[in-house]
Coordinates of C-alpha atoms in Angstrom, one line a residue:
X45 CA -97.8 -51.4 105.5
X46 CA -98.4 -51.3 101.7
X47 CA -99.3 -48.1 99.8
X48 CA -102.0 -48.3 97.1
X49 CA -102.1 -45.4 94.6
X50 CA -105.3 -44.5 92.9
X51 CA -105.8 -42.0 90.2
X52 CA -107.1 -39.3 92.6
X53 CA -105.5 -40.3 96.0
X54 CA -103.3 -42.8 97.7
X55 CA -104.3 -44.6 100.9
X56 CA -102.4 -46.9 103.1
X57 CA -103.9 -50.1 104.7
X58 CA -102.6 -52.7 107.0
X59 CA -102.4 -56.0 105.3
X60 CA -103.5 -58.8 107.4
X61 CA -101.7 -62.1 107.3
X62 CA -103.5 -65.2 106.5
X63 CA -102.2 -68.0 108.7
X64 CA -102.9 -71.5 107.6
X65 CA -102.3 -74.3 110.1
X66 CA -101.7 -77.7 108.8
X67 CA -104.9 -79.8 109.0
X68 CA -105.2 -82.6 111.4
X69 CA -105.3 -86.2 110.5
X70 CA -109.1 -86.0 110.3
X71 CA -108.7 -82.9 108.0
X72 CA -111.6 -81.3 109.9
X73 CA -109.7 -78.6 111.8
X74 CA -108.8 -75.4 110.1
X75 CA -107.8 -71.9 111.3
X76 CA -107.3 -68.8 109.1
X77 CA -106.7 -65.2 110.0
X78 CA -109.3 -62.5 109.5
X79 CA -110.1 -61.9 105.8
X80 CA -109.2 -65.5 104.8
X81 CA -111.1 -68.8 104.9
X82 CA -110.1 -72.4 104.5
X83 CA -110.4 -74.0 101.1
X84 CA -110.9 -77.8 101.6
X85 CA -110.2 -78.4 97.9
X86 CA -106.8 -76.7 97.8
X87 CA -106.1 -77.1 101.5
X88 CA -105.1 -73.5 101.7
X89 CA -106.4 -70.3 103.2
X90 CA -107.8 -68.1 100.5
X91 CA -108.8 -64.5 100.5
X92 CA -112.4 -63.5 101.2
X93 CA -113.8 -61.1 98.7
X94 CA -115.5 -58.7 101.2
X95 CA -116.8 -56.6 98.3
X96 CA -119.1 -59.6 97.5
X97 CA -119.8 -61.0 101.0
X98 CA -120.1 -57.8 103.0
X99 CA -123.4 -56.0 102.5
X100 CA -122.9 -52.4 101.6
X101 CA -119.2 -52.7 102.3
X102 CA -118.7 -49.1 100.9
X103 CA -121.3 -46.5 101.1
X104 CA -122.0 -43.2 99.2
X105 CA -119.8 -42.5 96.2
X106 CA -117.1 -44.9 97.4
X107 CA -116.2 -48.0 95.5
X108 CA -115.1 -51.3 97.1
X109 CA -111.7 -52.7 96.0
X110 CA -110.8 -56.2 97.4
X111 CA -107.2 -57.0 98.2
X112 CA -105.5 -59.8 100.1
X113 CA -106.8 -60.0 103.7
X114 CA -109.1 -56.9 103.4
X115 CA -110.7 -54.4 101.1
X116 CA -110.5 -50.6 100.3
X117 CA -113.2 -48.1 99.8
X118 CA -112.0 -45.6 97.2
X119 CA -113.7 -43.0 94.9
X120 CA -115.3 -44.5 91.9
X121 CA -112.8 -42.7 89.6
X122 CA -109.9 -44.5 91.3
X123 CA -108.2 -47.6 89.9
X124 CA -106.0 -50.1 91.5
X125 CA -103.3 -52.3 89.8
X126 CA -103.8 -55.7 91.4
X127 CA -100.7 -57.6 92.6
X128 CA -100.3 -61.2 91.4
X129 CA -101.7 -63.9 93.6
X130 CA -99.4 -65.1 96.2
X131 CA -97.8 -68.4 95.5
X132 CA -99.1 -71.2 97.7
X133 CA -98.2 -74.8 98.0
X134 CA -100.1 -77.5 99.7
X135 CA -99.2 -78.1 103.3
X136 CA -97.7 -74.6 103.8
X137 CA -99.2 -71.6 105.4
X138 CA -99.2 -68.0 104.1
X139 CA -96.7 -66.7 106.7
X140 CA -94.0 -69.1 105.5
X141 CA -94.5 -68.5 101.8
X142 CA -92.3 -65.6 100.3
X143 CA -94.0 -63.3 97.8
X144 CA -93.3 -59.9 96.3
X145 CA -94.8 -57.0 98.2
X146 CA -97.8 -55.4 96.6
X147 CA -96.7 -52.4 94.4
X148 CA -99.6 -50.2 93.3
X149 CA -97.2 -48.0 91.2
X150 CA -96.4 -48.2 87.5
X151 CA -93.3 -50.1 86.3
X152 CA -90.1 -48.2 87.2
X153 CA -91.8 -46.4 90.2
X154 CA -92.2 -47.3 93.8
X155 CA -94.5 -45.9 96.5
X156 CA -93.2 -43.3 98.9
X157 CA -95.7 -42.0 101.3
X158 CA -98.8 -41.1 99.4
X159 CA -96.9 -40.8 96.0
X160 CA -95.1 -42.9 93.4
X161 CA -91.5 -41.9 92.9
X162 CA -89.1 -43.0 90.1
X163 CA -86.7 -45.8 90.8
X164 CA -83.1 -44.9 89.9
X165 CA -81.9 -48.2 88.5
X166 CA -78.5 -46.7 87.8
X167 CA -77.8 -45.9 91.5
X168 CA -79.2 -49.2 92.6
X169 CA -77.2 -51.1 90.0
X170 CA -80.4 -52.6 88.7
X171 CA -79.4 -52.3 85.0
X172 CA -77.7 -54.4 82.4
X173 CA -75.4 -51.8 80.8
X174 CA -72.0 -52.9 79.6
X175 CA -68.9 -51.7 81.6
X176 CA -68.0 -49.4 78.8
X177 CA -71.5 -47.8 78.7
X178 CA -73.0 -45.2 80.9
X179 CA -76.3 -45.8 82.6
X180 CA -78.6 -42.9 82.4
X181 CA -81.8 -42.9 84.5
X182 CA -85.0 -41.7 82.9
X183 CA -88.5 -41.5 84.3
X184 CA -89.7 -45.1 84.8
X185 CA -86.7 -46.7 83.2
X186 CA -83.1 -46.3 82.2
X187 CA -80.9 -46.2 79.0
X188 CA -77.4 -47.4 78.3
X189 CA -75.4 -44.8 76.5
X190 CA -72.2 -45.3 74.6
X191 CA -69.2 -43.0 75.0
X192 CA -68.8 -40.2 72.5
X193 CA -67.4 -41.5 69.3
X194 CA -69.2 -44.8 69.6
X195 CA -72.6 -46.0 68.4
X196 CA -74.7 -48.8 69.9
X197 CA -75.2 -51.9 67.9
X198 CA -77.4 -54.3 69.9
X199 CA -75.9 -54.3 73.3
X200 CA -72.4 -53.4 72.2
X201 CA -70.7 -50.1 71.5
X202 CA -68.9 -49.9 68.1
X203 CA -66.4 -47.2 67.2
X204 CA -67.6 -44.6 64.7
X205 CA -65.3 -44.0 61.8
X206 CA -65.7 -40.2 61.6
X207 CA -63.3 -40.1 58.6
X208 CA -66.0 -41.5 56.4
X209 CA -67.9 -38.3 56.8
X210 CA -65.1 -36.1 55.4
X211 CA -64.8 -33.9 58.5
X212 CA -61.2 -32.9 57.7
X213 CA -60.1 -30.7 54.9
X214 CA -56.8 -32.5 54.2
X215 CA -56.2 -35.8 56.1
X216 CA -58.3 -37.6 58.7
X217 CA -56.9 -40.1 61.2
X218 CA -59.5 -42.3 63.0
X219 CA -58.8 -43.3 66.6
X220 CA -61.0 -45.3 69.0
X221 CA -63.8 -43.0 70.0
X222 CA -62.6 -40.0 68.1
X223 CA -60.6 -38.7 65.2
X224 CA -57.9 -36.1 64.4
X225 CA -57.3 -33.9 61.4
X226 CA -53.9 -33.4 59.9
X227 CA -52.7 -30.9 57.4
X228 CA -50.3 -31.2 54.5
X229 CA -46.9 -29.6 54.9
X230 CA -47.1 -25.9 54.7
X231 CA -50.5 -25.7 56.4
X232 CA -51.7 -25.8 60.0
X233 CA -55.0 -26.6 61.6
X234 CA -57.4 -23.7 62.0
X235 CA -59.3 -23.0 65.2
X236 CA -62.0 -25.4 64.4
X237 CA -59.4 -28.3 64.3
X238 CA -60.7 -29.4 60.9
X239 CA -59.8 -26.8 58.3
X240 CA -56.3 -26.1 57.2
X241 CA -54.8 -22.7 56.7
X242 CA -51.6 -21.6 55.0
X243 CA -48.5 -21.2 57.2
X244 CA -46.5 -18.1 56.5
X245 CA -43.1 -19.8 56.7
X246 CA -41.4 -16.4 56.2
X247 CA -42.7 -15.2 59.5
X248 CA -41.8 -18.5 61.2
X249 CA -38.1 -18.5 60.5
X250 CA -37.9 -19.9 57.0
X251 CA -34.2 -20.8 56.2
X252 CA -33.9 -18.3 53.4
X253 CA -30.6 -16.5 53.5
X254 CA -31.7 -13.3 51.9
X255 CA -35.3 -12.9 50.8
X256 CA -38.4 -15.1 51.5
X257 CA -41.7 -15.1 49.6
X258 CA -44.6 -16.9 51.1
X259 CA -46.8 -18.9 48.7
X260 CA -49.9 -21.1 49.2
X261 CA -48.6 -24.1 51.1
X262 CA -44.9 -23.4 50.7
X263 CA -42.4 -20.6 50.3
X264 CA -39.7 -19.5 47.9
X265 CA -36.2 -18.1 48.6
X266 CA -34.9 -15.4 46.4
X267 CA -31.5 -13.6 46.3
X268 CA -30.5 -10.0 46.0
X269 CA -29.0 -8.6 42.8
X270 CA -25.6 -10.0 42.3
X271 CA -26.3 -13.4 44.0
X272 CA -27.7 -16.7 42.8
X273 CA -29.7 -19.3 44.6
X274 CA -27.6 -22.3 45.7
X275 CA -28.5 -26.0 45.0
X276 CA -30.3 -26.3 48.4
X277 CA -32.8 -23.6 47.5
X278 CA -32.0 -21.5 50.6
X279 CA -28.4 -20.1 50.4
X280 CA -27.4 -17.3 48.2
X281 CA -24.0 -17.4 46.5
X282 CA -22.2 -14.4 45.1
X283 CA -22.1 -14.2 41.4
X284 CA -18.6 -13.6 40.0
X285 CA -19.6 -11.2 37.2
X286 CA -16.1 -10.7 36.2
X287 CA -15.7 -14.3 35.2
X288 CA -18.7 -14.1 32.8
X289 CA -17.3 -11.5 30.4
X290 CA -14.1 -9.7 29.7
X291 CA -16.1 -6.7 28.3
X292 CA -17.7 -5.6 31.6
X293 CA -14.8 -3.2 32.3
X294 CA -12.5 -1.4 30.0
X295 CA -9.5 -2.1 32.2
X296 CA -10.0 -4.3 35.2
X297 CA -13.1 -5.9 36.7
X298 CA -13.1 -6.4 40.5
X299 CA -15.6 -8.8 42.0
X300 CA -17.3 -7.8 45.2
X301 CA -20.0 -9.5 47.3
X302 CA -23.2 -9.1 45.3
X303 CA -21.7 -6.8 42.7
X304 CA -18.6 -5.8 40.8
X305 CA -16.7 -2.6 40.1
X306 CA -14.4 -1.4 37.4
X307 CA -11.0 0.0 38.1
X308 CA -8.7 2.1 36.0
X309 CA -4.9 2.2 35.9
X310 CA -2.9 5.0 37.4
X311 CA -3.3 8.2 35.4
X312 CA -6.9 7.3 34.4
X313 CA -10.2 7.9 36.1
X314 CA -13.5 6.1 35.8
X315 CA -15.9 7.5 33.2
X316 CA -19.3 6.3 34.1
X317 CA -19.2 2.7 35.5
X318 CA -16.9 0.8 33.1
X319 CA -14.8 3.2 30.9
X320 CA -11.5 4.8 31.7
X321 CA -10.6 8.3 30.8
X322 CA -7.2 9.8 30.8
X323 CA -6.5 12.4 33.5
X324 CA -5.1 15.6 32.2
X325 CA -2.5 16.3 34.8
X326 CA -1.5 19.5 33.1
X327 CA -5.0 20.9 33.8
X328 CA -5.4 19.4 37.3
X329 CA -2.0 20.6 38.4
X330 CA -0.9 17.1 39.2
X331 CA 2.6 17.4 37.6
X332 CA 6.1 18.3 38.6
X333 CA 7.1 20.6 35.8
X334 CA 9.2 23.6 36.7
X335 CA 8.9 27.2 35.4
X336 CA 11.2 26.5 32.5
X337 CA 9.3 23.6 31.4
X338 CA 6.0 23.0 29.6
X339 CA 3.6 20.3 30.8
X340 CA 2.5 18.0 28.0
X341 CA -0.4 15.6 28.8
X342 CA -0.1 12.1 27.4
X343 CA -2.2 9.0 27.9
X344 CA -1.8 7.8 31.5
X345 CA 0.7 10.5 32.5
X346 CA 2.2 13.8 31.7
X347 CA 5.5 14.9 30.2
X348 CA 7.6 17.9 31.2
X349 CA 9.5 19.4 28.2
X350 CA 11.8 22.3 28.1
X351 CA 10.2 25.4 26.9
X352 CA 13.3 26.1 24.7
X353 CA 14.2 23.0 22.8
X354 CA 16.2 24.7 20.1
X355 CA 19.5 23.1 19.5
X356 CA 22.5 24.8 17.8
X357 CA 22.7 26.0 15.2
X358 CA 19.0 26.8 15.7
X359 CA 17.8 29.7 17.7
X360 CA 14.4 30.2 19.3
X361 CA 12.3 32.9 17.7
X362 CA 9.0 32.1 19.4
X363 CA 7.3 29.5 21.5
X364 CA 8.0 26.0 20.0
X365 CA 9.7 27.6 16.9
X366 CA 13.4 27.4 16.0
X367 CA 15.1 29.0 13.0
X368 CA 18.5 28.2 11.5
X369 CA 19.8 31.5 9.9
X370 CA 21.1 31.2 6.3
X371 CA 24.1 33.2 7.3
X372 CA 25.4 30.3 9.3
X373 CA 27.3 27.8 7.2
X374 CA 26.0 25.0 9.3
X375 CA 22.4 25.8 8.3
X376 CA 23.1 25.1 4.6
X377 CA 21.7 21.5 4.6
X378 CA 19.2 22.0 7.4
X379 CA 15.5 23.0 7.3
X380 CA 15.2 26.7 7.7
X381 CA 12.7 26.4 10.6
X382 CA 11.6 23.7 13.1
X383 CA 8.2 23.9 14.9
X384 CA 7.8 21.7 18.0
X385 CA 4.5 19.7 18.4
X386 CA 3.4 17.0 20.8
X387 CA 0.7 14.3 20.6
X388 CA -0.3 11.1 22.2
X389 CA -1.9 8.0 20.8
X390 CA -3.2 4.8 22.3
X391 CA -1.6 1.3 22.1
X392 CA -2.8 -1.3 19.6
X393 CA -4.5 1.3 17.4
X394 CA -6.0 -0.1 14.2
X395 CA -3.9 0.6 11.1
X396 CA -3.5 2.2 8.8
X397 CA -4.6 5.2 10.8
X398 CA -4.3 8.9 10.1
X399 CA -2.9 10.5 13.2
X400 CA -1.5 14.0 12.3
X401 CA -2.1 16.5 9.4
X402 CA 0.7 18.8 8.2
X403 CA -0.3 22.1 6.9
X404 CA 1.9 24.7 5.1
X405 CA 1.7 28.1 6.7
X406 CA 3.4 30.1 3.9
X407 CA 2.8 29.5 0.2
X408 CA 5.0 31.0 -2.5
X409 CA 3.7 31.5 -6.0
X410 CA 5.0 28.9 -8.5
X411 CA 6.5 26.7 -5.7
X412 CA 5.9 23.0 -5.5
X413 CA 5.8 21.4 -2.1
X414 CA 6.6 17.8 -1.1
X415 CA 6.4 16.1 2.3
X416 CA 8.6 13.4 3.8
X417 CA 9.7 11.9 7.1
X418 CA 13.2 13.3 7.5
X419 CA 14.1 11.3 10.7
X420 CA 12.8 9.3 13.6
X421 CA 11.0 6.5 11.8
X422 CA 13.6 3.8 12.2
X423 CA 11.3 0.8 11.9
X424 CA 9.0 2.1 9.2
X425 CA 6.0 2.5 11.6
X426 CA 4.8 5.6 9.8
X427 CA 4.5 7.1 6.3
X428 CA 3.4 10.4 4.7
X429 CA 0.4 10.6 2.5
X430 CA 0.3 13.9 0.6
X431 CA -3.1 15.4 0.3
X432 CA -2.3 18.4 -2.0
X433 CA 0.4 21.0 -2.6
X434 CA 0.1 22.5 0.9
X435 CA -0.9 19.6 3.2
X436 CA -0.1 16.0 4.0
X437 CA -1.2 13.3 6.5
X438 CA 1.0 11.3 8.8
X439 CA -0.2 7.8 8.8
X440 CA 0.4 5.1 11.4
X441 CA 1.4 2.1 9.3
X442 CA 1.8 -0.6 11.9
X443 CA 0.1 -1.2 15.3
X444 CA 2.4 -0.1 18.1
X445 CA 2.3 -0.9 21.8
X446 CA 3.3 1.5 24.5
X447 CA 4.6 3.0 26.5
X448 CA 7.1 4.4 24.0
X449 CA 8.0 7.7 22.4
X450 CA 8.7 8.7 18.8
X451 CA 10.4 11.9 17.7
X452 CA 9.6 12.5 14.0
X453 CA 10.9 15.3 11.9
X454 CA 8.3 15.9 9.2
X455 CA 9.8 18.0 6.4
X456 CA 8.1 20.1 3.7
X457 CA 10.4 20.9 0.8
X458 CA 9.5 23.8 -1.4
X459 CA 10.9 24.1 -5.0
X460 CA 10.5 27.0 -7.4
X461 CA 11.9 25.9 -10.8
X462 CA 11.5 29.3 -12.3
X463 CA 13.6 31.0 -9.7
X464 CA 15.8 28.0 -9.2
X465 CA 14.9 28.3 -5.5
X466 CA 14.6 25.5 -2.9
X467 CA 13.9 25.7 0.8
X468 CA 12.5 23.5 3.5
X469 CA 10.9 23.6 6.9
X470 CA 10.3 20.9 9.5
X471 CA 7.8 20.0 12.1
X472 CA 9.3 18.0 15.0
X473 CA 6.5 15.8 16.3
X474 CA 6.9 14.0 19.5
X475 CA 4.5 11.0 19.5
X476 CA 3.8 9.4 22.9
X477 CA 2.2 5.9 22.7
X478 CA 0.2 5.2 25.8
X479 CA 0.4 1.9 27.7
X480 CA -3.2 0.9 27.0
X481 CA -5.7 0.8 24.2
X482 CA -7.8 3.5 25.7

């Protein structure tokens, strides 16, 4: 049964077979099925056009459509796509000749019941797509589609070089059928797999030993105060500040991790961060003086001296003052009085240097006073510079280094020529030289 589709309706008819018997030797005997007649010229059974031979084959508004072995009566608005004539060869009948069945549907469709349905060439493997291509059925036909990342050139699929289109912000790597984006060091791919965003190496375990600063595309290592960045750019090495200068500390510089500190010798305390100041043990009570002694502070220590230091023939008349009475024969060539004083100076003091001023406490009219070092200056480290009639200055003449102690008797001689009178008094000065220049 063949289906014939018209524009308005589809009808089905039974196709009758035209049977052709081979003619006899006299070529006068023929036999054809209904709807066919013998053609003596071609020696074949040919279709009878009933629309021409049958009187009023179709009546009313129906139109006659001839087909092989019969005819159809269809509405006048209908149209039929005729099938090609069946092949025939002399000496063969219609039943033994193979021909395509009549298909009244458009190309890419086939009849199904009273309708024309699309033929899925992809499922039936009735396509010419390459193995790498995908067959996609469309109404009435099919298309061969290349995989993603390829384009069709003729019948072949050619890889698309996506890198030509600058899809990537930094670097593009083309691969068959696709591409990948890569970022420069210090960046990572964004969520769109194309853009590159800065990597915060400091949050991702950058090898900085102390401080890390993120920058665009990289990072920087920095060190804390007192450290310097090593050659590798990551490690921080301690700076030995003490080796850079000898003036950082007044006494001793001690290097510490990341810093330095100044230390002072015993008997001194740190003043600020680098200077050393003498500790006055007499004021702080850090001394071992007894009740009969007086504490004298000197640089770096203290000295305990007897409260009464008068030696015979001198007698003590007040604190630190001794008198030699003129009634004693032994006092004839000695100063009448001796006053005890104490002072301390630093080592390596620049010279000449004024260190102590002598001042007369009693002045007699008409008397002339002169000053001299009576004793204690064995090496000539000091000299007296007289200022006027009643005062003089003890001057350090040479630089001295401590610790050491000098006991100098500084004498003032008073002469009255009118009265032929001469007397003298002395100041016993204990000079303690400290061990340091501070």
